[in-house]
Coordinates of C-alpha atoms and ligand atoms in Angstrom, one line a residue:
M1 CA -36.0 -1.5 4.3
N2 CA -34.8 -0.4 0.9
R3 CA -35.1 3.0 -0.5
R4 CA -38.1 2.3 -2.8
T5 CA -40.1 0.5 -0.1
F6 CA -39.4 3.3 2.3
L7 CA -40.5 5.9 -0.2
K8 CA -43.7 4.0 -1.0
K9 CA -44.6 3.5 2.7
S10 CA -43.9 7.1 3.6
G11 CA -45.9 8.4 0.7
L12 CA -42.9 10.3 -0.6
A13 CA -42.7 8.5 -3.9
A14 CA -45.1 10.9 -5.5
S15 CA -42.8 13.8 -4.7
L16 CA -39.7 12.1 -6.2
P17 CA -39.5 14.1 -9.4
L18 CA -39.4 17.3 -7.4
W19 CA -36.3 16.3 -5.5
P20 CA -33.0 17.8 -6.7
R21 CA -31.6 15.8 -9.6
D22 CA -28.2 15.2 -8.1
L23 CA -29.6 13.8 -4.9
F24 CA -30.0 10.3 -6.4
A25 CA -27.2 10.8 -8.9
K26 CA -25.0 10.5 -5.9
T27 CA -26.7 7.2 -4.8
A28 CA -24.4 4.4 -5.6
F29 CA -25.5 1.8 -8.2
R30 CA -26.6 -1.3 -6.2
R31 CA -27.4 -4.7 -7.5
R32 CA -30.7 -6.2 -6.4
R33 CA -31.2 -8.7 -3.7
P34 CA -34.3 -10.9 -3.1
S35 CA -35.3 -8.5 -0.3
D36 CA -35.6 -5.7 -2.7
A37 CA -39.0 -4.8 -4.0
D38 CA -37.6 -4.8 -7.6
W39 CA -36.2 -8.2 -7.4
P40 CA -37.4 -10.0 -10.6
S41 CA -40.9 -11.4 -10.3
E42 CA -41.7 -15.2 -10.4
A43 CA -43.0 -14.6 -13.9
A44 CA -39.7 -13.1 -14.9
W45 CA -37.8 -16.0 -13.4
K46 CA -40.1 -18.4 -15.3
Q47 CA -39.2 -16.6 -18.5
L48 CA -35.5 -17.2 -17.8
S49 CA -36.3 -20.9 -17.0
D50 CA -38.1 -21.2 -20.3
A51 CA -35.2 -19.5 -22.2
V52 CA -32.8 -22.1 -20.8
D53 CA -35.0 -25.1 -21.6
G54 CA -36.0 -25.6 -18.0
N55 CA -32.3 -25.9 -16.8
M56 CA -32.9 -23.4 -14.0
I57 CA -32.9 -24.5 -10.4
R58 CA -33.7 -22.9 -7.1
V59 CA -30.5 -23.5 -5.2
E60 CA -30.6 -25.6 -2.0
F61 CA -27.9 -25.1 0.6
P62 CA -26.8 -28.6 1.6
L63 CA -25.3 -27.4 4.9
A64 CA -28.8 -26.4 6.1
A65 CA -29.3 -30.0 7.1
C66 CA -26.6 -29.5 9.8
I67 CA -27.5 -26.0 10.8
D68 CA -31.1 -27.1 11.4
A69 CA -30.4 -30.5 13.0
P70 CA -26.7 -31.1 13.8
D71 CA -27.4 -34.5 15.4
G72 CA -29.8 -35.6 12.7
A73 CA -29.2 -38.5 10.2
A74 CA -29.2 -36.1 7.2
C75 CA -26.3 -34.1 8.8
K76 CA -24.4 -37.3 9.5
T77 CA -24.8 -38.4 5.9
L78 CA -23.8 -34.9 4.7
G79 CA -20.6 -35.1 6.9
E80 CA -19.6 -38.2 5.0
N81 CA -20.5 -36.8 1.6
L82 CA -18.4 -33.7 2.3
R83 CA -15.3 -35.8 2.2
N84 CA -16.1 -36.6 -1.4
P85 CA -15.1 -33.8 -3.9
Y86 CA -17.4 -35.3 -6.5
F87 CA -20.4 -35.0 -4.2
I88 CA -19.4 -31.4 -3.5
G89 CA -18.9 -30.7 -7.2
D90 CA -22.4 -32.0 -8.0
Q91 CA -24.1 -29.5 -5.6
P92 CA -24.8 -26.1 -7.1
G93 CA -25.2 -24.7 -3.5
V94 CA -21.8 -25.5 -2.0
T95 CA -18.1 -25.2 -2.8
Q96 CA -15.0 -27.3 -2.3
T97 CA -13.7 -24.8 0.3
L98 CA -16.3 -23.9 2.8
G99 CA -14.7 -20.6 3.8
W100 CA -11.7 -18.7 5.0
I101 CA -11.3 -17.3 8.6
D102 CA -12.2 -13.6 8.6
A103 CA -12.5 -13.6 4.8
W104 CA -15.5 -15.4 3.4
T105 CA -18.0 -18.2 4.0
T106 CA -19.7 -20.2 1.3
K107 CA -23.2 -19.1 0.5
P108 CA -25.7 -20.5 -2.1
S109 CA -27.0 -18.4 -4.9
V110 CA -30.8 -17.9 -5.1
Y111 CA -31.1 -19.5 -8.6
A112 CA -28.7 -21.3 -10.8
V113 CA -28.8 -21.9 -14.6
A114 CA -27.4 -25.4 -14.9
A115 CA -26.2 -24.5 -18.4
K116 CA -25.9 -27.1 -21.2
N117 CA -24.6 -24.8 -23.9
A118 CA -23.4 -21.2 -24.7
D119 CA -26.9 -20.0 -25.6
Q120 CA -28.2 -20.9 -22.1
I121 CA -25.2 -19.1 -20.6
A122 CA -26.0 -16.1 -22.8
A123 CA -29.7 -16.1 -21.5
A124 CA -28.4 -16.1 -17.9
V125 CA -25.9 -13.3 -18.7
N126 CA -28.6 -11.2 -20.3
F127 CA -31.0 -11.8 -17.5
A128 CA -28.5 -10.8 -14.9
R129 CA -27.5 -7.7 -16.8
E130 CA -31.0 -6.5 -17.5
N131 CA -32.2 -7.1 -14.0
N132 CA -29.1 -5.7 -12.2
L133 CA -28.3 -9.0 -10.5
R134 CA -25.1 -10.2 -8.9
L135 CA -23.8 -12.9 -11.3
V136 CA -21.4 -15.7 -10.4
V137 CA -19.9 -18.5 -12.4
K138 CA -19.0 -21.9 -11.0
G139 CA -17.2 -24.8 -12.8
G140 CA -15.2 -27.2 -10.6
G141 CA -15.9 -25.0 -7.5
H142 CA -12.3 -25.2 -6.3
S143 CA -11.7 -21.4 -5.8
Y144 CA -9.8 -20.8 -2.5
Q145 CA -10.9 -17.2 -2.6
G146 CA -14.6 -17.9 -2.7
T147 CA -15.0 -16.4 -6.2
S148 CA -17.5 -19.0 -7.4
N149 CA -20.2 -18.4 -4.8
A150 CA -22.2 -15.3 -3.7
A151 CA -25.3 -15.0 -1.6
D152 CA -28.3 -13.4 -3.3
S153 CA -26.9 -14.0 -6.8
L154 CA -27.7 -15.8 -10.0
L155 CA -25.3 -18.7 -10.6
I156 CA -24.1 -19.9 -14.0
W157 CA -23.2 -23.5 -13.2
T158 CA -21.3 -25.4 -15.9
R159 CA -21.0 -28.8 -14.2
H160 CA -23.0 -30.6 -16.9
M161 CA -21.0 -29.1 -19.8
D162 CA -18.4 -31.8 -19.8
D163 CA -18.2 -32.9 -23.4
V164 CA -14.7 -33.9 -24.5
T165 CA -13.8 -33.9 -28.2
M166 CA -10.4 -34.9 -29.6
H167 CA -9.1 -33.4 -32.8
D168 CA -6.3 -34.7 -35.0
A169 CA -5.9 -31.5 -36.9
F170 CA -7.3 -28.4 -35.2
I171 CA -7.0 -24.9 -36.6
P172 CA -8.5 -22.1 -34.6
Q173 CA -11.3 -20.3 -36.4
G174 CA -10.0 -17.6 -38.7
C175 CA -6.4 -18.8 -38.4
A176 CA -6.2 -21.0 -41.5
S177 CA -3.5 -18.8 -43.1
T178 CA -1.4 -18.4 -40.0
H179 CA -1.7 -21.6 -38.0
A180 CA -0.8 -25.2 -38.9
A181 CA -3.2 -27.9 -37.9
Q182 CA -2.4 -29.6 -34.6
R183 CA -3.7 -32.2 -32.2
A184 CA -6.1 -30.7 -29.7
V185 CA -8.9 -31.4 -27.4
T186 CA -12.1 -29.3 -26.9
L187 CA -13.4 -29.4 -23.3
G188 CA -16.8 -28.2 -22.1
A189 CA -16.4 -25.5 -19.5
G190 CA -17.6 -27.8 -16.7
T191 CA -15.1 -30.5 -17.5
I192 CA -12.8 -31.4 -14.6
W193 CA -9.2 -32.4 -15.2
M194 CA -9.8 -36.1 -14.5
Q195 CA -12.3 -36.2 -17.4
A196 CA -9.8 -34.6 -19.6
Y197 CA -7.0 -36.9 -18.6
Q198 CA -9.2 -40.0 -19.1
A199 CA -9.9 -39.0 -22.7
V200 CA -6.5 -37.6 -23.7
T201 CA -4.1 -39.9 -21.7
T202 CA -5.7 -43.1 -20.6
K203 CA -7.7 -43.6 -23.8
G204 CA -5.8 -41.4 -26.2
G205 CA -2.2 -42.1 -25.2
A206 CA -1.3 -38.4 -25.3
Y207 CA -1.0 -35.4 -22.9
V208 CA -2.8 -32.2 -22.2
Q209 CA -1.5 -29.7 -19.7
G210 CA -4.0 -29.3 -16.9
G211 CA -4.0 -29.2 -13.1
G212 CA -2.5 -31.5 -10.5
C213 CA -5.7 -31.9 -8.6
T214 CA -8.1 -34.1 -10.6
T215 CA -11.3 -32.4 -9.5
V216 CA -10.3 -28.9 -10.4
G217 CA -12.3 -27.4 -13.2
V218 CA -10.8 -26.8 -16.7
A219 CA -12.1 -23.3 -17.2
G220 CA -11.2 -22.1 -13.7
L221 CA -7.6 -23.4 -13.9
I222 CA -6.9 -22.1 -17.4
Q223 CA -8.1 -18.6 -16.6
S224 CA -5.8 -18.5 -13.6
G225 CA -2.7 -19.6 -15.5
G226 CA -2.6 -23.1 -14.1
F227 CA 0.0 -25.6 -13.3
G228 CA 0.1 -29.4 -13.3
S229 CA 2.7 -31.8 -11.9
F230 CA 4.6 -31.8 -15.2
S231 CA 4.4 -28.1 -16.0
K232 CA 8.2 -27.9 -15.7
H233 CA 8.2 -29.8 -19.0
Y234 CA 5.0 -28.7 -20.7
G235 CA 4.7 -25.2 -19.3
L236 CA 1.7 -23.2 -18.1
A237 CA -1.7 -24.7 -18.7
A238 CA -3.0 -21.4 -20.0
A239 CA -0.3 -21.3 -22.6
G240 CA -1.9 -24.4 -24.2
L241 CA -5.1 -22.7 -24.9
L242 CA -5.8 -22.5 -28.6
E243 CA -9.4 -21.2 -28.6
A244 CA -12.2 -20.4 -26.2
E245 CA -15.9 -19.9 -26.7
V246 CA -17.0 -17.2 -24.3
V247 CA -20.2 -15.3 -23.5
T248 CA -19.3 -11.7 -22.8
A249 CA -21.3 -9.2 -20.6
D250 CA -23.3 -8.0 -23.7
G251 CA -24.6 -11.6 -24.1
K252 CA -22.7 -12.3 -27.3
V253 CA -21.2 -15.7 -27.8
R254 CA -17.7 -15.0 -29.0
I255 CA -14.8 -17.0 -30.3
A256 CA -11.5 -16.0 -28.8
N257 CA -8.2 -17.1 -30.3
A258 CA -5.0 -15.7 -31.7
C259 CA -6.8 -14.4 -34.7
T260 CA -10.3 -13.5 -33.5
N261 CA -10.7 -11.3 -30.4
P262 CA -7.0 -11.8 -29.6
D263 CA -7.1 -9.4 -26.7
L264 CA -9.8 -11.3 -25.0
F265 CA -8.0 -14.6 -25.8
W266 CA -4.9 -13.3 -24.1
A267 CA -6.8 -12.1 -21.0
L268 CA -8.4 -15.6 -20.6
K269 CA -4.9 -17.0 -20.4
G270 CA -4.3 -16.3 -16.8
G271 CA -6.2 -13.0 -16.3
G272 CA -8.4 -14.6 -13.6
G273 CA -11.7 -16.5 -13.7
G274 CA -15.1 -15.0 -13.6
T275 CA -13.8 -11.7 -14.9
F276 CA -14.0 -11.3 -18.7
G277 CA -17.0 -13.4 -19.5
A278 CA -18.5 -16.9 -19.0
V279 CA -16.5 -19.5 -20.9
S280 CA -18.6 -22.2 -22.5
K281 CA -15.7 -24.3 -23.9
M282 CA -12.0 -24.4 -24.4
T283 CA -9.7 -26.1 -26.9
L284 CA -6.2 -27.0 -25.7
R285 CA -3.1 -28.3 -27.3
V286 CA -2.5 -32.1 -27.1
R287 CA 1.1 -33.1 -26.6
E288 CA 3.4 -36.1 -26.7
L289 CA 3.2 -38.4 -23.7
P290 CA 6.6 -39.8 -22.5
E291 CA 7.0 -43.4 -21.8
F292 CA 7.4 -42.8 -18.1
F293 CA 6.3 -40.6 -15.3
G294 CA 8.0 -41.2 -11.9
A295 CA 8.2 -40.2 -8.3
A296 CA 10.7 -39.6 -5.5
N297 CA 9.2 -39.9 -2.0
F298 CA 11.0 -39.8 1.3
T299 CA 11.5 -37.7 4.4
V300 CA 14.8 -36.7 5.9
K301 CA 14.7 -35.9 9.6
A302 CA 17.6 -33.9 11.1
A303 CA 18.7 -34.4 14.6
S304 CA 19.3 -30.7 15.5
D305 CA 18.6 -27.2 14.2
D306 CA 22.2 -27.0 13.0
A307 CA 22.0 -30.3 11.1
F308 CA 18.7 -29.1 9.5
R309 CA 20.4 -25.9 8.4
R310 CA 23.2 -27.9 6.8
L311 CA 20.6 -30.2 5.2
L312 CA 18.7 -27.3 3.6
R313 CA 22.0 -25.8 2.3
E314 CA 22.9 -29.1 0.8
F315 CA 19.5 -29.6 -0.7
V316 CA 19.4 -26.2 -2.3
G317 CA 22.8 -26.9 -4.0
F318 CA 21.8 -30.4 -5.0
Y319 CA 18.5 -29.2 -6.5
S320 CA 20.3 -26.6 -8.4
E321 CA 22.8 -29.1 -9.9
Q322 CA 20.7 -32.2 -10.4
L323 CA 17.0 -31.4 -10.4
F324 CA 16.7 -27.9 -11.8
N325 CA 15.5 -29.0 -15.3
D326 CA 12.3 -29.9 -17.1
H327 CA 12.3 -33.5 -15.7
W328 CA 11.5 -32.7 -12.0
G329 CA 8.4 -31.0 -10.6
E330 CA 6.1 -31.0 -7.6
Q331 CA 7.2 -30.6 -4.0
A332 CA 9.7 -30.4 -1.2
H333 CA 8.3 -29.6 2.3
I334 CA 10.5 -27.8 4.9
R335 CA 9.0 -28.6 8.2
P336 CA 9.2 -26.9 11.7
D337 CA 10.2 -30.3 13.2
N338 CA 13.4 -30.2 11.2
A339 CA 12.2 -32.6 8.5
L340 CA 12.6 -32.2 4.8
G341 CA 9.8 -34.0 3.0
I342 CA 10.4 -34.9 -0.7
S343 CA 7.4 -35.7 -2.9
M344 CA 8.6 -34.9 -6.3
L345 CA 7.5 -36.2 -9.7
S346 CA 9.6 -36.8 -12.8
H347 CA 8.8 -36.6 -16.5
G348 CA 10.5 -38.9 -19.1
L349 CA 12.9 -40.7 -16.8
T350 CA 13.2 -44.4 -16.1
G351 CA 13.3 -45.6 -12.5
E352 CA 17.1 -46.1 -12.8
E353 CA 17.6 -42.6 -14.2
G354 CA 15.5 -41.2 -11.3
K355 CA 17.6 -43.0 -8.7
K356 CA 20.8 -41.9 -10.3
A357 CA 19.7 -38.3 -10.1
W358 CA 19.0 -38.6 -6.4
Q359 CA 22.0 -40.7 -5.5
P360 CA 24.5 -37.8 -4.7
F361 CA 22.0 -36.4 -2.2
L362 CA 21.2 -39.8 -0.6
D363 CA 25.0 -40.4 -0.3
W364 CA 25.5 -37.1 1.4
I365 CA 22.8 -38.0 4.0
A366 CA 24.3 -41.4 4.5
R367 CA 27.7 -40.0 5.4
S368 CA 26.2 -38.4 8.5
P369 CA 24.1 -41.2 10.2
G370 CA 24.1 -39.4 13.5
A371 CA 22.6 -36.3 12.0
Y372 CA 20.0 -37.6 9.7
T373 CA 17.5 -40.4 9.4
I374 CA 15.4 -41.2 6.4
E375 CA 11.8 -42.0 7.1
G376 CA 9.4 -43.5 4.6
G377 CA 11.6 -44.6 1.8
P378 CA 13.3 -43.5 -0.3
V379 CA 10.9 -44.7 -2.9
I380 CA 12.2 -43.6 -6.3
A381 CA 10.5 -45.3 -9.2
S382 CA 8.9 -44.8 -12.6
L383 CA 5.8 -46.2 -14.2
P384 CA 4.0 -46.1 -17.6
A385 CA 2.8 -42.6 -18.1
R386 CA -0.3 -43.7 -19.8
N387 CA -1.6 -45.2 -16.5
W388 CA -0.9 -42.1 -14.4
W389 CA -4.5 -41.1 -14.2
N390 CA -5.9 -44.7 -14.3
P391 CA -7.3 -45.4 -10.8
E392 CA -8.0 -49.1 -11.7
W393 CA -4.4 -49.7 -12.8
W394 CA -3.1 -48.2 -9.5
K395 CA -5.5 -50.4 -7.6
A396 CA -4.4 -53.5 -9.5
I397 CA -0.8 -52.9 -8.5
G398 CA -1.8 -52.4 -4.9
Q399 CA -1.0 -48.7 -4.6
H400 CA -3.5 -46.6 -2.7
V401 CA -2.8 -43.2 -4.4
F402 CA -6.4 -42.4 -5.3
D403 CA -9.5 -42.2 -3.3
S404 CA -12.8 -42.9 -5.1
D405 CA -16.3 -41.6 -5.2
P406 CA -18.1 -44.1 -3.0
R407 CA -21.6 -43.2 -4.2
P408 CA -23.5 -46.1 -5.8
G409 CA -23.2 -46.0 -9.6
A410 CA -20.2 -43.6 -9.6
A411 CA -17.8 -44.1 -12.4
A412 CA -14.6 -45.9 -11.4
T413 CA -12.7 -42.9 -12.8
N414 CA -14.3 -40.6 -10.2
A415 CA -11.1 -40.4 -8.2
W416 CA -8.8 -37.9 -6.5
W417 CA -5.2 -38.1 -5.3
T418 CA -5.3 -39.0 -1.6
G419 CA -3.2 -36.0 -0.8
D420 CA -5.9 -33.6 -2.1
G421 CA -8.7 -35.1 -0.1
G422 CA -8.0 -33.1 3.1
Q423 CA -9.0 -29.9 1.3
A424 CA -12.6 -31.1 0.7
A425 CA -14.9 -29.0 2.8
W426 CA -12.0 -27.3 4.7
V427 CA -12.0 -23.8 6.0
I428 CA -8.7 -21.9 5.3
N429 CA -6.8 -20.4 8.1
G430 CA -4.2 -18.8 6.0
Y431 CA -2.8 -19.3 2.5
E432 CA 0.1 -17.4 0.9
S433 CA 2.3 -18.0 -2.1
H434 CA 5.4 -16.3 -3.5
W435 CA 7.5 -17.0 -6.6
L436 CA 11.2 -17.6 -5.9
P437 CA 13.5 -16.4 -8.6
A438 CA 16.1 -18.7 -10.1
S439 CA 18.8 -16.2 -9.1
L440 CA 18.5 -17.6 -5.6
L441 CA 20.0 -20.8 -6.9
E442 CA 23.2 -19.0 -8.0
D443 CA 26.3 -19.9 -6.0
G444 CA 26.4 -16.7 -4.0
S445 CA 22.7 -16.8 -3.1
Q446 CA 22.2 -20.5 -2.1
E447 CA 23.2 -19.8 1.5
H448 CA 20.7 -16.9 1.8
L449 CA 17.9 -19.1 0.4
A450 CA 18.7 -22.0 2.7
N451 CA 18.8 -19.7 5.7
A452 CA 15.5 -18.1 4.7
L453 CA 13.9 -21.6 4.4
F454 CA 15.2 -22.5 7.8
E455 CA 14.0 -19.2 9.4
G456 CA 10.6 -19.5 7.7
S457 CA 10.2 -23.1 8.9
R458 CA 10.5 -21.9 12.5
H459 CA 7.0 -20.4 11.9
W460 CA 5.3 -22.8 9.6
Q461 CA 5.8 -25.6 7.0
I462 CA 7.0 -24.3 3.7
E463 CA 6.1 -26.1 0.5
L464 CA 8.3 -25.5 -2.5
H465 CA 6.2 -26.3 -5.7
F466 CA 8.9 -26.6 -8.3
N467 CA 6.4 -27.2 -11.1
K468 CA 4.9 -23.8 -10.5
G469 CA 7.9 -21.8 -11.6
L470 CA 9.1 -22.0 -15.2
A471 CA 12.8 -21.4 -14.8
G472 CA 14.4 -24.6 -16.0
A473 CA 11.5 -25.4 -18.4
P474 CA 12.2 -25.7 -22.2
P475 CA 12.7 -22.2 -23.7
E476 CA 9.7 -22.6 -26.0
E477 CA 7.4 -23.2 -23.1
V478 CA 8.8 -20.2 -21.3
E479 CA 8.1 -18.1 -24.4
A480 CA 4.6 -19.5 -24.7
A481 CA 4.0 -18.6 -21.0
R482 CA 5.2 -15.1 -21.8
D483 CA 2.3 -14.7 -24.2
T484 CA -0.2 -15.1 -21.3
A485 CA -1.5 -12.7 -18.7
T486 CA 0.2 -14.4 -15.8
N487 CA 2.7 -12.4 -13.8
P488 CA 6.0 -12.6 -15.8
A489 CA 7.7 -13.5 -12.5
V490 CA 6.7 -17.1 -13.2
L491 CA 9.1 -17.2 -16.2
T492 CA 12.2 -16.7 -14.0
A493 CA 11.0 -18.5 -10.9
F494 CA 12.4 -21.9 -10.0
A495 CA 9.5 -22.6 -7.7
L496 CA 6.4 -21.2 -6.1
A497 CA 6.6 -21.3 -2.3
I498 CA 3.2 -22.0 -0.7
V499 CA 2.5 -21.7 3.0
A500 CA -1.0 -22.7 4.0
D501 CA -3.3 -24.2 6.7
G502 CA -6.9 -25.1 7.2
Q503 CA -9.3 -26.8 9.4
G504 CA -12.6 -28.6 9.1
A505 CA -14.9 -29.6 7.9
A506 CA -16.4 -26.6 9.6
Y507 CA -19.1 -24.1 9.0
P508 CA -20.5 -21.2 11.2
G509 CA -23.7 -22.2 12.9
V510 CA -23.1 -26.0 12.8
R511 CA -23.0 -27.1 16.4
G512 CA -19.8 -29.0 17.1
H513 CA -18.3 -28.0 13.8
E514 CA -17.9 -24.2 14.2
P515 CA -14.7 -22.9 12.7
D516 CA -12.1 -22.2 15.5
V517 CA -11.5 -18.5 14.7
A518 CA -8.9 -17.9 17.3
A519 CA -6.8 -20.9 16.2
G520 CA -7.3 -19.8 12.6
R521 CA -6.0 -16.3 13.3
I522 CA -2.9 -17.6 15.1
A523 CA -2.1 -19.9 12.2
A524 CA -2.6 -17.0 9.7
A525 CA -0.2 -14.8 11.6
R526 CA 2.4 -17.5 11.7
I527 CA 1.9 -18.2 8.0
H528 CA 2.5 -14.5 7.2
R529 CA 5.6 -14.4 9.3
C530 CA 6.9 -17.5 7.6
M531 CA 6.4 -16.1 4.2
N532 CA 8.0 -12.8 5.2
E533 CA 11.2 -14.7 5.6
L534 CA 11.1 -15.7 2.0
R535 CA 9.9 -12.2 0.9
A536 CA 13.0 -10.8 2.5
V537 CA 15.3 -12.7 0.1
A538 CA 13.0 -12.4 -2.9
P539 CA 11.3 -9.0 -2.7
N540 CA 8.6 -8.2 -5.2
P541 CA 8.0 -11.2 -7.5
G542 CA 4.4 -11.9 -6.8
A543 CA 1.9 -14.6 -6.0
Y544 CA -0.1 -17.2 -8.0
V545 CA -3.7 -15.7 -8.3
S546 CA -5.4 -19.0 -7.6
E547 CA -3.2 -20.0 -4.7
S548 CA -2.7 -16.9 -2.7
N549 CA -3.7 -14.7 0.2
F550 CA -7.3 -13.5 0.3
F551 CA -5.8 -10.4 1.8
E552 CA -3.0 -10.1 -0.7
Q553 CA -1.4 -6.6 -0.6
G554 CA -1.1 -5.0 -4.0
W555 CA -2.8 -7.9 -5.7
Q556 CA -2.9 -6.2 -9.1
H557 CA 0.9 -6.4 -9.2
S558 CA 1.2 -9.6 -7.3
Y559 CA -1.0 -11.6 -9.7
W560 CA -0.2 -9.9 -13.0
G561 CA 2.8 -7.7 -12.6
G562 CA 3.2 -5.5 -15.7
N563 CA 0.3 -7.3 -17.4
H564 CA -2.3 -5.7 -15.1
A565 CA -2.7 -2.5 -17.1
R566 CA -3.5 -4.4 -20.3
L567 CA -5.9 -6.6 -18.5
A568 CA -7.7 -3.6 -17.1
S569 CA -8.2 -2.3 -20.6
V570 CA -9.5 -5.6 -21.9
K571 CA -11.9 -5.6 -18.9
R572 CA -13.1 -2.1 -19.8
K573 CA -13.7 -3.1 -23.4
Y574 CA -15.6 -6.4 -22.9
D575 CA -17.3 -5.7 -19.5
P576 CA -17.5 -1.9 -19.1
S577 CA -20.3 -2.1 -16.5
G578 CA -18.6 -4.7 -14.3
L579 CA -21.2 -7.5 -14.6
F580 CA -18.5 -10.1 -13.9
F581 CA -17.1 -9.4 -10.5
V582 CA -14.8 -11.6 -8.3
H583 CA -12.8 -10.7 -5.2
N584 CA -9.5 -9.2 -6.2
G585 CA -10.3 -9.7 -9.9
V586 CA -9.4 -7.2 -12.6
G587 CA -11.8 -4.3 -12.2
S588 CA -13.0 -5.3 -8.8
E589 CA -11.6 -2.1 -7.2
E590 CA -14.7 -0.4 -8.5
W591 CA -17.0 -2.5 -6.4
S592 CA -17.8 -3.1 -2.7
A593 CA -16.3 -6.3 -1.3
D594 CA -19.5 -8.3 -2.0
G595 CA -19.7 -7.0 -5.6
F596 CA -23.2 -5.5 -5.0
T597 CA -22.4 -1.8 -4.8
K598 CA -20.5 0.4 -7.3
L599 CA -18.1 2.6 -5.5
Ligands
FAD601 C1 -7.6 -29.2 -3.8 C2 -7.1 -28.2 -4.8 C3 -6.0 -28.4 -5.5 C4 -5.6 -27.5 -6.5 N1 -4.5 -27.9 -7.2 C5 -4.1 -27.0 -8.2 C6 -3.0 -27.4 -9.1 O1 -2.5 -28.5 -9.0 N2 -2.6 -26.5 -9.9 C7 -3.1 -25.2 -10.0 O2 -2.7 -24.4 -10.9 N3 -4.1 -24.9 -9.2 C8 -4.6 -25.7 -8.3 N4 -5.7 -25.4 -7.5 C9 -6.3 -24.0 -7.7 C10 -7.3 -24.1 -8.8 O3 -6.7 -24.3 -10.1 C11 -8.1 -22.8 -8.9 O4 -8.7 -22.6 -7.7 C12 -9.1 -22.8 -10.1 O5 -9.5 -21.5 -10.4 C13 -10.3 -23.7 -9.8 O6 -11.1 -23.8 -10.9 P1 -12.6 -24.5 -10.7 O7 -13.3 -24.4 -12.0 O8 -12.4 -25.8 -10.0 O9 -13.2 -23.5 -9.6 P2 -14.4 -22.5 -9.5 O10 -14.4 -22.1 -8.1 O11 -15.6 -23.1 -10.1 O12 -13.9 -21.3 -10.4 C14 -12.7 -20.6 -10.1 C15 -12.9 -19.2 -10.7 O13 -13.0 -19.3 -12.1 C16 -14.3 -18.9 -12.5 N5 -14.9 -19.7 -13.5 C17 -15.1 -21.1 -13.4 N6 -15.7 -21.5 -14.6 C18 -15.8 -20.4 -15.4 C19 -16.3 -20.3 -16.7 N7 -16.8 -21.2 -17.4 N8 -16.2 -19.0 -17.2 C20 -15.7 -18.0 -16.5 N9 -15.2 -18.1 -15.3 C21 -15.3 -19.3 -14.7 C22 -15.1 -18.8 -11.3 O14 -16.1 -17.7 -11.4 C23 -14.1 -18.5 -10.2 O15 -13.8 -17.1 -10.2 C24 -6.2 -26.3 -6.6 C25 -7.3 -25.9 -5.8 C26 -7.8 -26.9 -4.9 C27 -9.0 -26.6 -4.0

């Protein structure tokens, strides 16, 4: 029973004015829930619906089908659909990740404004502020931290705001005297990267720096800094932001760019999603596309621990000499079974140039046939960059690299890299990241790094994401990234180490598909021990806000380093009452974990 209902029922309400003033001054500000007597009336919700041209929906929870009838046909169909990130993205009531052991579980909002434009977003922002509601914003729905869902909330859902407009000569508003016109693309806040790549690369023959995963949302990725496979060449996705249209907590539709609201503009470049306002569109730089993108794929299995140590030592030295440049990104996996998995991508190299780069390492392996075997390859090849995000082209050459949306009538371009599919509807056991400084590649440090990789891999698999550290990138891209809110540790890191695990599809209350909490905790503990081995050789640098631990210690420093203080002042300026709240977002310290109660 809430305070007001209690007072009413007990007849004490009439005596309220007689109570000491400071009694309720001490009562924390609390956002309303549907169970509260002062939750907005049906008539009030109808007014909001009218204000947004009817684009307001009562949010269904798709997983209810399985909680209510786990053996039913509807649950079976849902189970199949949950393998499809496009299906998930089309549901306002569920997110790509279903939860995180001991951290969060996806929950639907009560109502969603399925916004079509900035004015409708503004109506939702005003309604939430005026009625003390918990507000949440969802674009692509790919937050690992669960920051785009909240029970008992009003959701701003941007899925349908996916207009894409190419510009030959874009100048940010108010910047005519300072900025030269340049190629750019304006993307509605609900656009996912596949839609951007179709317009800019497949059709336009050019490049925009976005995310690796095709179904990640544009607005969510840019606000978290954002890396794609080729970020070692093009830099941080957020650094490509030229202008944003954003609705701030006061309901104003603002333009943010280098000349207008530059502080807000800077904060939107990596300061974290769902924190400074609700973005309605973003304009990004369009870049030159090289003739080729390429790949190097193979796995080296070592015959013993000792051989694996030597392999890691050799790889670190080889990476430093041959691959530590803007041509090579993506991943190396260091596995507990003494295997080194290479799945790296190249920018601007022919197949021959790619092979030449790898030959010294392959020769070294070949010299010890008893110690190493190569599984699955090596495949080192390049292909026309323009077809990189063209699923039909890949199909035509017989390469199954994309899975497609199987729903009748789905666009052929509704596709995701096969490697990303496992994360649809998963529950995270543990997820940690840590930037590794390029100083670890210096001669005197390579041994330490290799040893730490070996020791860490005794606990869990380590992924080195070379494209998520900007050391080795062109100097102008490093400088552009410096002018974002992302932790400056990214500028001098050669890679982001990620250690992660999940299970699923799983959801509490679904018989036969309950998350295995015990297994999840064991995995999380191992992941933490694994990452501690790397922290020991690289103390302090920080973690990538979007791909990090829900329980990140000292997250303000981890995510933003020395930029946090400036972000906090931008937050106070544009959202003094904390309308926009996300877990471990700037300003979230002032709120309870669920964002309902002011501390
Ligand atoms: C399978 C998978 C692959 C990934 N791959 C990459 C990768 O290659 N590179 C990389 O850098 N990251 C990657 N990520 C992380 C991803 O970039 C972030 O989680 C990103 O924030 C997701 O954005 P979204 O719009 O899809 O998610 P959402 O969950 O919708 O949003 C993420 C956050 O941004 C906020 N937000 C969304 N839209 C708006 C808006 N219009 N205005 C204000 N706030 C908004 C939300 O409130 C939330 O806090 C990946 C994640 C997954 C699940």
